[in-house]
């Protein structure tokens, strides 16, 4: 977290601010607020926090001034042996044995690890309680998967990743109860798969997911530049959030050949200028990815095919006989799968006849529960040729 004499910036919950983002925040906000920030250790820095438990931390450990007890911390019976605070849904991921040994060279027993976690996080709780002496506090919380998260428990859906409207409202109320004096500015930063409308308890910002371990995301600059001076007026919050969300297009995830999450067959696909140039000598799966999670709702999976450059004779046919421009040669199959390919969410035969006049194939999807490792796969028969501009997932 960033602290000055009059202002504090506190990444809260599973931190959606990482590394360079915090450095940039110190620079940009220091100029904007005319103050010099210093960086301090944060209670939440190495925690994966389930949204439902976030209000409990502020109510129990800050407002009620309780301490974490050793008996409250468990070592999960799992390959990672991660300590966790079950009543709050807090996972101390930095204290898995592998991480501890790599960082310190020390091998601890489970009992020693519990004591170490208890002492460290009670110390950090005291630092958070001391924020009560600072007149203005910016609490920034939101979806962990704005940043790159590869912890298996997270990617396999063993912990909850989405905030609900109730989670956000409960968190804001708990922060205000824990810090009743001074001013709390509450900011919910989310991604395009977890946009929550109708909130008046905080300000909303919507970012794209990060592409690397540094959490590089240009959208953060917008958050830093336009941080509100207050969130105490609920009608202002509601009006601003509604206007802001109306200007966003949070429902389309576009995946072109520049995106490394879309993998392709090394000899049958050429990536050029962000497009996929396909020529199948053998056939088989030729493009697949991006292995993401989808929340419940209605979606549409889309491929845009570009027409082949017209030859002399095809130009005559298109002009004289109104023949559709060719986008595909031979046939393929477009499949939308989940659970490492074990579950089919939707599919469509890919031929020139099914492509719309503007080069699109659309497959409707209905997702009834949180669905993981979702991939778009394009299969081509032998001789299949096409020029793909992009794949897309669109929330309806």
Short mmCIF file of N, CA, C and O in Angstrom, two decimals, residues 75-128:
data_model
loop_
_atom_site.label_atom_id
_atom_site.label_comp_id
_atom_site.label_asym_id
_atom_site.label_seq_id
_atom_site.Cartn_x
_atom_site.Cartn_y
_atom_site.Cartn_z
N UNK A 75 -3.91 -26.01 7.61
CA UNK A 75 -3.07 -26.41 6.47
C UNK A 75 -3.92 -27.34 5.63
O UNK A 75 -4.34 -28.40 6.09
N UNK A 76 -4.22 -26.92 4.42
CA UNK A 76 -5.13 -27.72 3.61
C UNK A 76 -4.50 -29.07 3.25
O UNK A 76 -3.29 -29.20 3.09
N UNK A 77 -5.35 -30.04 3.13
CA UNK A 77 -4.91 -31.39 2.74
C UNK A 77 -4.87 -31.46 1.22
O UNK A 77 -5.76 -32.01 0.59
N UNK A 78 -3.83 -30.91 0.64
CA UNK A 78 -3.73 -30.79 -0.81
C UNK A 78 -2.27 -30.72 -1.17
O UNK A 78 -1.41 -30.51 -0.32
N UNK A 79 -1.96 -30.88 -2.45
CA UNK A 79 -0.56 -30.94 -2.87
C UNK A 79 0.22 -29.68 -2.50
O UNK A 79 1.42 -29.74 -2.27
N UNK A 80 -0.42 -28.53 -2.43
CA UNK A 80 0.32 -27.29 -2.18
C UNK A 80 0.50 -27.01 -0.70
O UNK A 80 1.30 -26.16 -0.33
N UNK A 81 -0.27 -27.70 0.17
CA UNK A 81 -0.15 -27.51 1.63
C UNK A 81 -0.22 -26.03 1.98
O UNK A 81 0.60 -25.50 2.72
N UNK A 82 -1.21 -25.34 1.45
CA UNK A 82 -1.32 -23.90 1.64
C UNK A 82 -2.05 -23.58 2.95
O UNK A 82 -3.13 -24.13 3.20
N UNK A 83 -1.50 -22.70 3.80
CA UNK A 83 -2.25 -22.28 4.99
C UNK A 83 -3.43 -21.41 4.58
O UNK A 83 -3.33 -20.63 3.63
N UNK A 84 -4.53 -21.54 5.29
CA UNK A 84 -5.68 -20.69 4.98
C UNK A 84 -6.47 -20.40 6.24
O UNK A 84 -6.47 -21.16 7.20
N UNK A 85 -7.13 -19.25 6.22
CA UNK A 85 -7.96 -18.79 7.32
C UNK A 85 -9.40 -19.06 6.92
O UNK A 85 -10.05 -18.23 6.28
N UNK A 86 -9.88 -20.25 7.28
CA UNK A 86 -11.16 -20.74 6.75
C UNK A 86 -12.34 -19.79 6.98
O UNK A 86 -13.15 -19.59 6.07
N UNK A 87 -12.50 -19.18 8.19
CA UNK A 87 -13.68 -18.33 8.40
C UNK A 87 -13.75 -17.12 7.49
O UNK A 87 -14.80 -16.50 7.35
N UNK A 88 -12.62 -16.76 6.86
CA UNK A 88 -12.61 -15.56 6.01
C UNK A 88 -12.32 -15.88 4.55
O UNK A 88 -12.27 -14.96 3.72
N UNK A 89 -12.08 -17.14 4.20
CA UNK A 89 -11.76 -17.49 2.83
C UNK A 89 -10.46 -16.87 2.36
O UNK A 89 -10.34 -16.48 1.20
N UNK A 90 -9.46 -16.78 3.25
CA UNK A 90 -8.16 -16.18 2.93
C UNK A 90 -7.11 -17.28 2.77
O UNK A 90 -6.93 -18.09 3.68
N UNK A 91 -6.40 -17.28 1.63
CA UNK A 91 -5.39 -18.30 1.34
C UNK A 91 -4.02 -17.64 1.28
O UNK A 91 -3.79 -16.76 0.47
N UNK A 92 -3.12 -18.07 2.17
CA UNK A 92 -1.80 -17.45 2.27
C UNK A 92 -0.84 -18.14 1.30
O UNK A 92 -0.02 -18.98 1.69
N UNK A 93 -0.93 -17.76 0.03
CA UNK A 93 -0.27 -18.52 -1.02
C UNK A 93 1.25 -18.41 -0.98
O UNK A 93 1.95 -19.27 -1.49
N UNK A 94 1.76 -17.32 -0.41
CA UNK A 94 3.21 -17.17 -0.35
C UNK A 94 3.83 -18.13 0.65
O UNK A 94 5.05 -18.32 0.67
N UNK A 95 2.99 -18.76 1.46
CA UNK A 95 3.49 -19.63 2.53
C UNK A 95 3.27 -21.11 2.23
O UNK A 95 3.25 -21.93 3.15
N UNK A 96 3.10 -21.42 0.96
CA UNK A 96 3.23 -22.82 0.56
C UNK A 96 4.69 -23.23 0.76
O UNK A 96 5.61 -22.41 0.61
N UNK A 97 4.95 -24.48 1.12
CA UNK A 97 6.33 -24.90 1.41
C UNK A 97 7.32 -24.54 0.32
O UNK A 97 8.43 -24.07 0.60
N UNK A 98 6.96 -24.76 -0.94
CA UNK A 98 7.90 -24.47 -2.04
C UNK A 98 8.29 -23.01 -2.05
O UNK A 98 9.47 -22.66 -2.18
N UNK A 99 7.30 -22.12 -1.88
CA UNK A 99 7.60 -20.69 -1.90
C UNK A 99 8.47 -20.28 -0.73
O UNK A 99 9.39 -19.48 -0.86
N UNK A 100 8.16 -20.84 0.46
CA UNK A 100 8.95 -20.49 1.65
C UNK A 100 10.40 -20.92 1.51
O UNK A 100 11.32 -20.17 1.82
N UNK A 101 10.61 -22.15 1.05
CA UNK A 101 11.98 -22.67 0.92
C UNK A 101 12.75 -21.88 -0.13
O UNK A 101 13.92 -21.53 0.05
N UNK A 102 12.07 -21.54 -1.25
CA UNK A 102 12.73 -20.79 -2.31
C UNK A 102 13.15 -19.40 -1.83
O UNK A 102 14.22 -18.91 -2.16
N UNK A 103 12.28 -18.77 -1.01
CA UNK A 103 12.55 -17.40 -0.57
C UNK A 103 13.54 -17.35 0.59
O UNK A 103 14.39 -16.47 0.66
N UNK A 104 13.42 -18.29 1.53
CA UNK A 104 14.20 -18.18 2.78
C UNK A 104 15.24 -19.29 2.94
O UNK A 104 16.15 -19.15 3.76
N UNK A 105 15.07 -20.38 2.21
CA UNK A 105 15.96 -21.53 2.41
C UNK A 105 15.65 -22.31 3.67
O UNK A 105 16.37 -23.26 4.03
N UNK A 106 14.57 -21.94 4.36
CA UNK A 106 14.22 -22.58 5.64
C UNK A 106 13.13 -23.60 5.43
O UNK A 106 12.11 -23.32 4.77
N UNK A 107 13.30 -24.80 5.98
CA UNK A 107 12.26 -25.83 5.95
C UNK A 107 11.59 -25.83 7.32
O UNK A 107 12.23 -26.09 8.35
N UNK A 108 10.30 -25.52 7.35
CA UNK A 108 9.56 -25.45 8.61
C UNK A 108 8.59 -26.62 8.73
O UNK A 108 8.08 -27.11 7.73
N UNK A 109 8.32 -27.01 9.96
CA UNK A 109 7.24 -27.98 10.21
C UNK A 109 5.91 -27.26 10.03
O UNK A 109 5.86 -26.01 9.99
N UNK A 110 4.82 -28.02 9.94
CA UNK A 110 3.50 -27.39 9.81
C UNK A 110 3.21 -26.48 11.00
O UNK A 110 2.65 -25.38 10.85
N UNK A 111 3.60 -26.91 12.21
CA UNK A 111 3.36 -26.09 13.40
C UNK A 111 4.13 -24.78 13.32
O UNK A 111 3.60 -23.71 13.63
N UNK A 112 5.39 -24.85 12.89
CA UNK A 112 6.19 -23.63 12.76
C UNK A 112 5.61 -22.70 11.69
O UNK A 112 5.61 -21.48 11.84
N UNK A 113 5.10 -23.29 10.61
CA UNK A 113 4.51 -22.48 9.55
C UNK A 113 3.26 -21.75 10.04
O UNK A 113 3.05 -20.57 9.71
N UNK A 114 2.44 -22.41 10.83
CA UNK A 114 1.23 -21.77 11.36
C UNK A 114 1.60 -20.59 12.25
O UNK A 114 0.98 -19.52 12.17
N UNK A 115 2.60 -20.77 13.09
CA UNK A 115 3.03 -19.69 13.98
C UNK A 115 3.59 -18.53 13.17
O UNK A 115 3.32 -17.35 13.44
N UNK A 116 4.38 -18.87 12.13
CA UNK A 116 4.96 -17.84 11.27
C UNK A 116 3.87 -17.03 10.58
O UNK A 116 3.93 -15.79 10.52
N UNK A 117 2.86 -17.72 10.04
CA UNK A 117 1.75 -17.03 9.38
C UNK A 117 0.98 -16.17 10.37
O UNK A 117 0.64 -15.01 10.09
N UNK A 118 0.71 -16.71 11.55
CA UNK A 118 -0.03 -15.95 12.57
C UNK A 118 0.70 -14.66 12.94
O UNK A 118 0.11 -13.57 12.96
N UNK A 119 2.00 -14.77 13.21
CA UNK A 119 2.77 -13.60 13.63
C UNK A 119 2.86 -12.56 12.51
O UNK A 119 2.68 -11.36 12.75
N UNK A 120 3.13 -13.02 11.29
CA UNK A 120 3.30 -12.09 10.18
C UNK A 120 2.01 -11.32 9.90
O UNK A 120 2.03 -10.09 9.75
N UNK A 121 0.88 -12.04 9.85
CA UNK A 121 -0.35 -11.36 9.43
C UNK A 121 -1.00 -10.58 10.56
O UNK A 121 -1.72 -9.62 10.30
N UNK A 122 -0.74 -10.92 11.82
CA UNK A 122 -1.18 -10.05 12.91
C UNK A 122 -0.39 -8.75 12.89
O UNK A 122 -0.94 -7.67 13.17
N UNK A 123 0.90 -8.83 12.56
CA UNK A 123 1.73 -7.62 12.42
C UNK A 123 1.17 -6.73 11.30
O UNK A 123 1.04 -5.51 11.46
N UNK A 124 0.81 -7.34 10.16
CA UNK A 124 0.27 -6.57 9.05
C UNK A 124 -1.13 -6.03 9.35
O UNK A 124 -1.51 -4.96 8.85
N UNK A 125 -1.89 -6.75 10.16
CA UNK A 125 -3.20 -6.25 10.58
C UNK A 125 -3.06 -4.96 11.39
O UNK A 125 -3.85 -4.03 11.25
N UNK A 126 -2.03 -4.92 12.25
CA UNK A 126 -1.80 -3.71 13.05
C UNK A 126 -1.52 -2.51 12.14
O UNK A 126 -1.98 -1.40 12.38
N UNK A 127 -0.76 -2.76 11.06
CA UNK A 127 -0.47 -1.68 10.13
C UNK A 127 -1.75 -1.20 9.45
O UNK A 127 -1.92 0.00 9.19
N UNK A 128 -2.65 -2.14 9.16
CA UNK A 128 -3.91 -1.74 8.54
C UNK A 128 -4.78 -0.97 9.54
O UNK A 128 -5.42 0.03 9.18
#
